[in-house]
């Protein structure tokens, strides 16, 4: 019996699914916010000792709790929403007044807040899965990238020049992002930050921050660093371990390379399966945000996207062309035309690894770079050179910090963001939405809540396409620079 040929898959691309999830979650959340976000309840029973009654008022982004004691005294607690608010959010209020918080949870929460908090917990499972794969993905990805150099002899002049270029351009990209987000201040252009609470994490002087980060790069116990998720320690130790394994060579290097490759393949499969859940995660988390905060969040997202886009444009159209012109001696416009197929493919696919074969073909056949240079620089760059990703992570974290604290982070904390984003970008896999996994690292480095990443998930795809193009453009420019220096 002849079998009927199967229909080709008509499943929507992931970025369209995420967009639909974002729109659907936002629509339901806004509807809940408009219709079911207000309560005004007076409670007389099951109150903390000494209280006669409590009046609970819940509205968009604001909670007011008025407690009346048995002597007729009145105490007003305002959570979020206004400049006079004593507490930034309900979590802070819970820590200070657990009894009143329980009363509010049992009697005063609006339907919109109840549904929103449930969606937050369910959507948080998606974020927990991203956290779950972050450490093993970094370890295996970095090990495979360094071991892919092939021979210890290749850790010579070309390697040093390539690494110097990649580190410098990534750091310049991060600085560009920091300057842009400090200039535009996207997280402060919204009513969501009208109740500022100063950033209180200890940052110390600039020299203390640098020394602290240097100490973090050298873990006293690498196994404990893995268990605790100390990402800077993990990244530095993994790079060192892979380099020394490569120096030993022989069966040892082959065994470690094969093990790392097998682990990387498994982690990539797991990561892609988790990322496939992003539409559902975005729907739930966007529903939570809009149900509890209303439409004010969308103004912030527009400013955030503008900050990221402008910073990417400055890096791609000013910084890298200047390096290409004055270091490599190449015409930036002609070189860009030669690389245009790879750049357009990177934009549409949002994958620097997937674009790598086309990038290598373009730079050899159209841009005239030698194979011995491109075969070394480009694969290494696709693994560790993520200018656009590093820039994006720095802007995103400072945007979230502005929303969280209602002010700019101090210089010391921004330096921690810069260094962590640099190292995290080295560990990022060259796949769509890999920045989502790496974002966890940078948020944790400055004590920001990981769930705040939900605010930017809905617009991640279009920014992912832009930053991937910048990643590939930087790899290509680096290849031309290294090739010119080896003449």
Coordinates of C-alpha atoms in Angstrom, one line a residue:
X1 CA 0.0 0.0 0.0
X2 CA 1.3 3.4 -1.0
X3 CA 1.7 5.8 1.9
X4 CA 0.4 9.3 1.6
X5 CA 3.3 11.7 1.8
X6 CA 3.4 13.7 5.0
X7 CA 2.5 17.4 4.8
X8 CA 5.4 19.8 5.3
X9 CA 5.5 21.4 8.8
X10 CA 3.4 24.5 8.9
X11 CA 4.3 25.4 12.4
X12 CA 5.0 29.1 12.9
X13 CA 8.5 30.3 13.5
X14 CA 9.5 30.7 17.1
X15 CA 9.7 34.5 17.0
X16 CA 6.1 34.7 15.6
X17 CA 5.0 32.4 18.4
X18 CA 6.7 34.6 21.0
X19 CA 5.1 37.7 19.5
X20 CA 1.6 36.0 19.6
X21 CA 2.3 35.0 23.2
X22 CA 3.3 38.5 24.1
X23 CA 0.2 40.1 22.4
X24 CA -2.2 37.5 23.9
X25 CA -0.7 37.8 27.4
X26 CA -0.7 41.6 27.2
X27 CA -4.3 41.7 25.9
X28 CA -5.7 39.5 28.7
X29 CA -3.6 41.2 31.3
X30 CA -4.8 44.7 30.2
X31 CA -8.4 43.5 30.2
X32 CA -8.0 42.2 33.8
X33 CA -6.3 45.4 34.8
X34 CA -9.1 47.6 33.4
X35 CA -11.9 45.5 34.9
X36 CA -10.8 43.6 38.0
X37 CA -7.8 45.5 39.4
X38 CA -9.4 47.5 42.2
X39 CA -10.6 46.4 45.6
X40 CA -11.5 48.4 48.8
X41 CA -12.1 46.0 51.7
X42 CA -12.4 46.5 55.5
X43 CA -11.4 43.6 57.7
X44 CA -12.3 43.2 61.4
X45 CA -11.3 39.5 62.0
X46 CA -8.1 37.5 62.1
X47 CA -6.0 40.6 62.6
X48 CA -2.5 40.9 64.2
X49 CA -2.6 41.6 68.0
X50 CA -3.5 45.2 68.9
X51 CA -5.4 46.0 65.7
X52 CA -9.2 46.8 65.6
X53 CA -9.6 46.9 61.8
X54 CA -7.6 47.1 58.6
X55 CA -8.7 48.9 55.4
X56 CA -7.2 47.3 52.2
X57 CA -7.1 49.2 48.9
X58 CA -5.6 47.5 45.8
X59 CA -5.3 49.3 42.5
X60 CA -3.0 49.3 39.5
X61 CA 0.6 49.3 40.7
X62 CA -0.4 50.6 44.2
X63 CA -1.5 49.1 47.4
X64 CA -2.6 51.1 50.5
X65 CA -3.1 49.4 53.8
X66 CA -4.6 51.4 56.7
X67 CA -4.3 49.8 60.1
X68 CA -6.5 51.1 63.1
X69 CA -5.3 50.1 66.6
X70 CA -7.6 49.6 69.5
X71 CA -6.7 53.1 70.9
X72 CA -8.0 54.8 67.8
X73 CA -4.6 55.3 66.2
X74 CA -4.2 55.1 62.4
X75 CA -1.1 53.9 60.4
X76 CA -1.0 54.1 56.6
X77 CA 1.3 51.8 54.6
X78 CA 1.7 52.6 50.9
X79 CA 3.3 50.0 48.6
X80 CA 4.5 51.2 45.2
X81 CA 3.0 53.8 42.9
X82 CA 3.8 57.2 44.4
X83 CA 6.8 59.2 45.6
X84 CA 5.6 58.9 49.2
X85 CA 5.3 55.1 49.1
X86 CA 7.2 53.6 52.1
X87 CA 7.7 50.2 50.4
X88 CA 8.7 49.5 46.7
X89 CA 6.8 46.3 46.5
X90 CA 4.8 43.7 48.4
X91 CA 7.9 41.5 49.0
X92 CA 9.5 44.4 51.0
X93 CA 6.3 44.9 52.9
X94 CA 6.0 41.2 53.7
X95 CA 9.5 41.2 55.3
X96 CA 8.6 44.2 57.4
X97 CA 5.0 43.4 58.3
X98 CA 4.2 39.7 57.7
X99 CA 1.0 39.7 59.7
X100 CA -0.6 42.6 57.7
X101 CA 0.8 41.1 54.4
X102 CA -1.1 37.9 55.2
X103 CA -4.3 39.8 55.8
X104 CA -3.9 41.6 52.5
X105 CA -3.2 38.3 50.7
X106 CA -6.3 36.6 52.2
X107 CA -8.8 39.5 51.9
X108 CA -7.5 42.5 49.9
X109 CA -5.9 41.3 46.6
X110 CA -7.8 42.1 43.5
X111 CA -8.8 39.4 41.0
X112 CA -6.3 40.9 38.5
X113 CA -3.5 40.6 41.0
X114 CA -4.4 37.1 42.0
X115 CA -4.4 35.8 38.5
X116 CA -1.3 37.8 37.7
X117 CA 0.6 36.3 40.6
X118 CA -0.4 32.8 39.6
X119 CA 0.8 33.4 36.1
X120 CA 4.1 34.8 37.5
X121 CA 4.7 31.6 39.4
X122 CA 3.9 29.4 36.4
X123 CA 5.9 31.6 34.1
X124 CA 8.7 31.5 36.6
X125 CA 9.1 27.8 35.9
X126 CA 10.3 28.8 32.4
X127 CA 12.9 31.1 34.0
X128 CA 14.0 28.4 36.4
X129 CA 14.6 26.1 33.4
X130 CA 16.8 28.8 31.8
X131 CA 18.8 29.0 35.1
X132 CA 19.0 25.2 35.1
X133 CA 20.9 25.0 31.8
X134 CA 23.1 28.1 32.2
X135 CA 26.0 26.5 34.1
X136 CA 26.4 23.3 32.1
X137 CA 25.9 25.2 28.8
X138 CA 28.6 27.6 29.6
X139 CA 31.1 24.9 30.7
X140 CA 30.5 22.7 27.6
X141 CA 30.3 25.6 25.1
X142 CA 33.5 27.3 26.3
X143 CA 35.4 24.0 26.5
X144 CA 34.4 23.0 23.0
X145 CA 35.3 26.5 21.7
X146 CA 38.8 26.5 23.1
X147 CA 39.5 22.8 22.3
X148 CA 38.4 23.5 18.8
X149 CA 41.6 25.4 18.2
X150 CA 43.2 22.0 17.4
X151 CA 46.8 22.3 18.4
X152 CA 48.7 24.0 21.2
X153 CA 50.9 25.7 18.6
X154 CA 47.9 27.7 17.5
X155 CA 47.9 29.4 20.9
X156 CA 50.5 31.7 19.5
X157 CA 50.6 35.1 17.9
X158 CA 47.3 34.7 15.9
X159 CA 45.5 33.6 19.0
X160 CA 46.8 36.5 21.1
X161 CA 45.9 39.0 18.5
X162 CA 42.4 37.5 17.9
X163 CA 41.6 37.4 21.6
X164 CA 42.9 41.0 22.1
X165 CA 40.6 42.2 19.2
X166 CA 37.6 40.3 20.5
X167 CA 38.0 41.4 24.1
X168 CA 38.6 45.1 23.1
X169 CA 35.6 45.3 20.7
X170 CA 33.3 43.6 23.1
X171 CA 34.3 45.9 25.9
X172 CA 33.9 49.0 23.6
X173 CA 30.4 47.6 22.7
X174 CA 29.5 47.3 26.4
X175 CA 30.8 50.9 27.1
X176 CA 28.7 52.1 24.1
X177 CA 25.6 50.4 25.6
X178 CA 26.3 51.9 29.0
X179 CA 26.7 55.4 27.7
X180 CA 23.5 55.1 25.6
X181 CA 21.4 53.7 28.5
X182 CA 22.7 56.4 30.8
X183 CA 21.8 59.0 28.3
X184 CA 18.4 57.8 27.3
X185 CA 17.4 56.3 30.7
X186 CA 14.6 54.1 29.3
X187 CA 13.6 52.7 32.7
X188 CA 13.0 56.1 34.2
X189 CA 10.6 57.3 31.4
X190 CA 7.6 55.6 33.0
X191 CA 5.3 55.9 36.0
X192 CA 6.5 52.4 37.0
X193 CA 9.5 54.0 38.7
X194 CA 7.7 56.8 40.5
X195 CA 8.4 55.2 43.8
X196 CA 12.2 55.2 43.9
X197 CA 14.2 53.0 46.3
X198 CA 18.0 53.6 46.2
X199 CA 20.3 50.9 45.0
X200 CA 21.7 49.4 48.3
X201 CA 24.0 46.6 47.2
X202 CA 27.5 47.2 48.3
X203 CA 29.8 48.3 45.4
X204 CA 32.7 50.1 47.2
X205 CA 35.2 52.2 45.4
X206 CA 36.3 51.6 41.9
X207 CA 39.6 49.9 42.9
X208 CA 37.7 47.7 45.4
X209 CA 35.3 46.6 42.7
X210 CA 38.1 45.7 40.4
X211 CA 40.0 43.7 43.0
X212 CA 36.8 42.0 44.1
X213 CA 36.1 40.9 40.5
X214 CA 39.7 39.8 40.0
X215 CA 39.4 37.6 43.2
X216 CA 36.1 36.2 41.8
X217 CA 37.9 35.2 38.6
X218 CA 40.1 32.9 40.7
X219 CA 37.9 30.5 42.6
X220 CA 39.3 28.8 45.7
X221 CA 37.1 25.8 45.0
X222 CA 35.9 25.4 41.4
X223 CA 33.5 22.6 42.4
X224 CA 31.8 24.9 44.9
X225 CA 31.7 27.6 42.3
X226 CA 29.8 25.2 40.0
X227 CA 27.4 24.2 42.8
X228 CA 26.7 27.8 43.8
X229 CA 26.4 29.2 40.3
X230 CA 29.4 31.6 40.7
X231 CA 29.4 32.4 37.0
X232 CA 32.6 34.5 36.7
X233 CA 34.5 31.8 38.6
X234 CA 33.0 29.1 36.4
X235 CA 33.9 31.0 33.1
X236 CA 37.5 31.8 34.1
X237 CA 38.2 28.3 35.4
X238 CA 36.6 26.6 32.3
X239 CA 38.8 28.7 29.9
X240 CA 41.9 27.9 31.9
X241 CA 41.1 24.2 32.1
X242 CA 40.5 23.9 28.4
X243 CA 43.7 25.8 27.5
X244 CA 45.8 23.6 29.6
X245 CA 44.1 20.4 28.3
X246 CA 45.0 21.7 24.8
X247 CA 48.6 22.2 25.9
X248 CA 48.8 18.7 27.1
X249 CA 47.4 17.3 23.8
X250 CA 47.3 13.7 22.9
X251 CA 44.7 11.3 24.3
X252 CA 44.0 13.6 27.2
X253 CA 43.0 16.5 25.0
X254 CA 41.0 14.2 22.7
X255 CA 39.1 12.6 25.6
X256 CA 38.2 16.0 27.1
X257 CA 37.2 17.4 23.7
X258 CA 35.0 14.4 23.0
X259 CA 33.4 14.6 26.4
X260 CA 32.8 18.3 26.1
X261 CA 31.3 18.0 22.6
X262 CA 29.0 15.2 23.8
X263 CA 27.9 17.4 26.7
X264 CA 27.5 20.4 24.5
X265 CA 25.3 18.5 22.1
X266 CA 23.0 17.4 24.9
X267 CA 22.9 20.8 26.5
X268 CA 22.1 22.4 23.1
X269 CA 19.3 20.0 22.6
X270 CA 17.9 20.7 26.1
X271 CA 18.4 24.5 25.7
X272 CA 16.5 24.6 22.4
X273 CA 13.7 22.5 23.9
X274 CA 13.4 25.0 26.8
X275 CA 13.5 28.0 24.4
X276 CA 10.7 26.3 22.5
X277 CA 8.6 27.0 25.6
X278 CA 9.3 30.7 25.4
X279 CA 5.9 31.6 23.8
X280 CA 4.1 30.1 26.8
X281 CA 6.5 31.7 29.2
X282 CA 6.1 35.1 27.6
X283 CA 2.3 34.8 27.6
X284 CA 2.2 34.0 31.3
X285 CA 4.8 36.6 32.3
X286 CA 3.4 39.4 30.1
X287 CA -0.1 38.7 31.5
X288 CA 1.4 39.1 35.0
X289 CA 3.1 42.4 34.1
X290 CA 0.1 44.0 32.4
X291 CA -2.4 42.7 34.9
X292 CA -0.5 44.2 37.9
X293 CA 1.1 47.3 36.2
X294 CA -1.3 48.2 33.4
X295 CA -0.2 49.8 30.1
X296 CA 2.6 51.9 31.5
X297 CA 5.1 49.1 30.8
X298 CA 4.9 49.6 27.0
X299 CA 6.3 53.1 27.0
X300 CA 9.3 51.8 28.8
X301 CA 9.8 49.0 26.3
X302 CA 9.8 51.4 23.4
X303 CA 12.5 53.5 25.0
X304 CA 14.5 50.3 25.9
X305 CA 14.4 49.1 22.3
X306 CA 15.5 52.5 21.1
X307 CA 18.5 52.5 23.5
X308 CA 19.6 49.0 22.4
X309 CA 19.1 49.8 18.7
X310 CA 21.0 53.1 18.8
X311 CA 23.9 51.6 20.7
X312 CA 24.1 48.7 18.1
X313 CA 24.0 51.2 15.3
X314 CA 26.9 53.3 16.8
X315 CA 29.0 50.2 17.4
X316 CA 28.3 48.6 13.9
X317 CA 28.4 51.8 11.8
X318 CA 31.0 53.9 13.6
X319 CA 33.3 51.9 15.9
X320 CA 33.9 48.8 13.7
X321 CA 34.2 50.7 10.4
X322 CA 36.9 52.9 12.0
X323 CA 38.8 49.9 13.2
X324 CA 38.4 48.3 9.7
X325 CA 39.6 51.5 8.0
X326 CA 42.6 52.5 10.2
X327 CA 43.8 49.1 11.4
X328 CA 43.0 46.7 8.5
X329 CA 43.3 49.4 5.8
X330 CA 40.0 48.2 4.2
X331 CA 37.2 50.3 2.8
X332 CA 34.3 49.7 5.2
X333 CA 31.6 50.2 2.6
X334 CA 33.1 47.8 0.1
X335 CA 33.8 45.2 2.8
X336 CA 30.2 45.5 4.1
X337 CA 28.9 44.8 0.6
X338 CA 31.2 41.8 0.3
X339 CA 29.8 40.4 3.6
X340 CA 26.1 41.4 2.9
X341 CA 24.8 37.9 2.3
X342 CA 26.2 36.6 5.6
X343 CA 24.9 39.7 7.4
X344 CA 21.4 39.4 6.0
X345 CA 21.4 35.7 6.8
X346 CA 22.5 36.4 10.4
X347 CA 19.7 39.0 10.7
X348 CA 17.0 36.6 9.5
X349 CA 18.3 33.5 11.4
X350 CA 19.5 35.2 14.6
X351 CA 22.2 32.5 14.7
X352 CA 25.9 33.3 14.3
X353 CA 26.8 29.5 14.4
X354 CA 24.2 28.8 11.7
X355 CA 25.6 31.7 9.5
X356 CA 29.3 30.6 10.0
X357 CA 29.6 28.6 6.7
X358 CA 28.3 31.5 4.7
X359 CA 30.4 34.0 6.6
X360 CA 33.5 31.9 5.8
X361 CA 32.6 31.6 2.2
X362 CA 31.9 35.4 1.8
X363 CA 35.0 36.5 3.5
X364 CA 37.3 34.2 1.5
X365 CA 35.6 34.5 -2.0
X366 CA 34.1 38.0 -1.9
X367 CA 36.4 39.9 0.7
X368 CA 39.7 38.2 -0.3
X369 CA 40.8 37.1 3.2
X370 CA 43.1 34.1 3.3
X371 CA 41.7 30.7 4.4
X372 CA 44.4 30.1 7.0
X373 CA 43.1 33.2 8.8
X374 CA 39.4 32.8 8.3
X375 CA 39.4 29.1 9.3
X376 CA 40.9 30.1 12.7
X377 CA 39.4 33.5 13.5
X378 CA 35.8 33.0 12.4
X379 CA 35.0 29.7 14.3
X380 CA 36.6 31.1 17.4
X381 CA 34.6 34.3 17.0
X382 CA 31.3 32.5 16.5
X383 CA 31.9 30.9 19.9
X384 CA 33.3 33.7 22.0
X385 CA 33.0 37.1 20.2
X386 CA 29.5 38.5 20.9
X387 CA 29.7 42.3 20.7
X388 CA 26.0 42.7 20.1
X389 CA 25.1 40.3 22.9
X390 CA 27.4 41.9 25.4
X391 CA 26.0 45.3 24.5
X392 CA 22.4 44.1 24.8
X393 CA 22.9 42.5 28.1
X394 CA 24.5 45.6 29.6
X395 CA 21.6 47.8 28.4
X396 CA 18.9 45.3 29.4
X397 CA 20.3 44.9 33.0
X398 CA 20.6 48.7 33.5
X399 CA 17.1 49.1 32.1
X400 CA 15.8 46.6 34.6
X401 CA 17.8 48.2 37.4
X402 CA 16.2 51.6 36.5
X403 CA 12.7 50.1 36.7
X404 CA 13.6 48.3 40.0
X405 CA 15.3 51.2 41.8
X406 CA 13.9 54.3 40.1
X407 CA 17.5 55.6 39.7
X408 CA 20.7 55.0 37.9
X409 CA 23.0 52.3 39.3
X410 CA 26.3 53.7 40.8
X411 CA 29.5 53.5 38.8
X412 CA 30.9 50.5 40.7
X413 CA 27.8 48.4 40.1
X414 CA 27.8 49.4 36.4
X415 CA 31.4 48.2 36.2
X416 CA 30.3 44.9 37.6
X417 CA 27.7 44.7 34.9
X418 CA 30.3 45.5 32.2
X419 CA 32.7 42.8 33.4
X420 CA 30.0 40.2 33.9
X421 CA 28.4 41.0 30.5
X422 CA 31.9 40.7 28.8
X423 CA 32.6 37.2 30.3
X424 CA 29.0 36.0 29.9
X425 CA 29.1 37.0 26.2
X426 CA 32.1 34.8 25.8
X427 CA 30.2 31.9 27.2
X428 CA 27.1 32.5 25.1
X429 CA 26.2 29.9 22.5
X430 CA 25.7 31.2 18.9
X431 CA 22.0 30.2 18.7
X432 CA 18.8 32.3 18.7
X433 CA 17.8 33.7 22.1
X434 CA 21.1 32.5 23.7
X435 CA 21.2 35.9 25.4
X436 CA 18.2 34.9 27.5
X437 CA 20.3 32.3 29.2
X438 CA 23.3 34.6 29.7
X439 CA 21.0 37.4 31.0
X440 CA 20.5 35.3 34.2
X441 CA 24.2 35.6 34.9
X442 CA 24.4 39.4 34.7
X443 CA 21.2 39.9 36.7
X444 CA 22.5 37.7 39.5
X445 CA 25.8 39.5 39.5
X446 CA 24.2 42.7 40.7
X447 CA 21.4 41.2 42.8
X448 CA 18.5 41.9 40.5
X449 CA 15.5 39.6 40.5
X450 CA 15.7 37.1 37.6
X451 CA 12.0 37.3 37.0
X452 CA 12.3 40.9 35.8
X453 CA 13.7 39.4 32.6
X454 CA 10.1 38.8 31.8
X455 CA 9.7 42.4 30.9
X456 CA 11.9 42.2 27.9
X457 CA 11.2 38.7 26.6
X458 CA 8.4 39.8 24.3
X459 CA 10.7 42.1 22.3
X460 CA 13.8 39.9 22.4
X461 CA 13.5 38.4 18.9
X462 CA 13.8 41.6 16.9
X463 CA 16.7 42.7 19.1
X464 CA 18.2 39.3 18.8
X465 CA 18.2 39.6 15.0
X466 CA 19.9 43.0 15.2
X467 CA 22.6 42.0 17.7
X468 CA 23.4 38.7 15.9
X469 CA 24.1 40.8 12.7
X470 CA 26.5 42.9 14.8
X471 CA 28.1 39.8 16.2
X472 CA 28.8 38.4 12.7
X473 CA 29.9 41.9 11.4
X474 CA 32.4 42.1 14.3
X475 CA 33.8 38.6 13.5
X476 CA 34.2 39.6 9.9
X477 CA 36.0 42.8 10.7
X478 CA 38.2 41.0 13.1
X479 CA 39.1 38.5 10.5
X480 CA 40.2 41.3 8.1
X481 CA 42.2 43.0 10.9
X482 CA 44.1 39.8 11.8
X483 CA 44.7 39.0 8.2
X484 CA 46.2 42.4 7.5
X485 CA 48.5 42.2 10.6
X486 CA 49.8 38.8 9.5
X487 CA 51.0 40.1 6.1

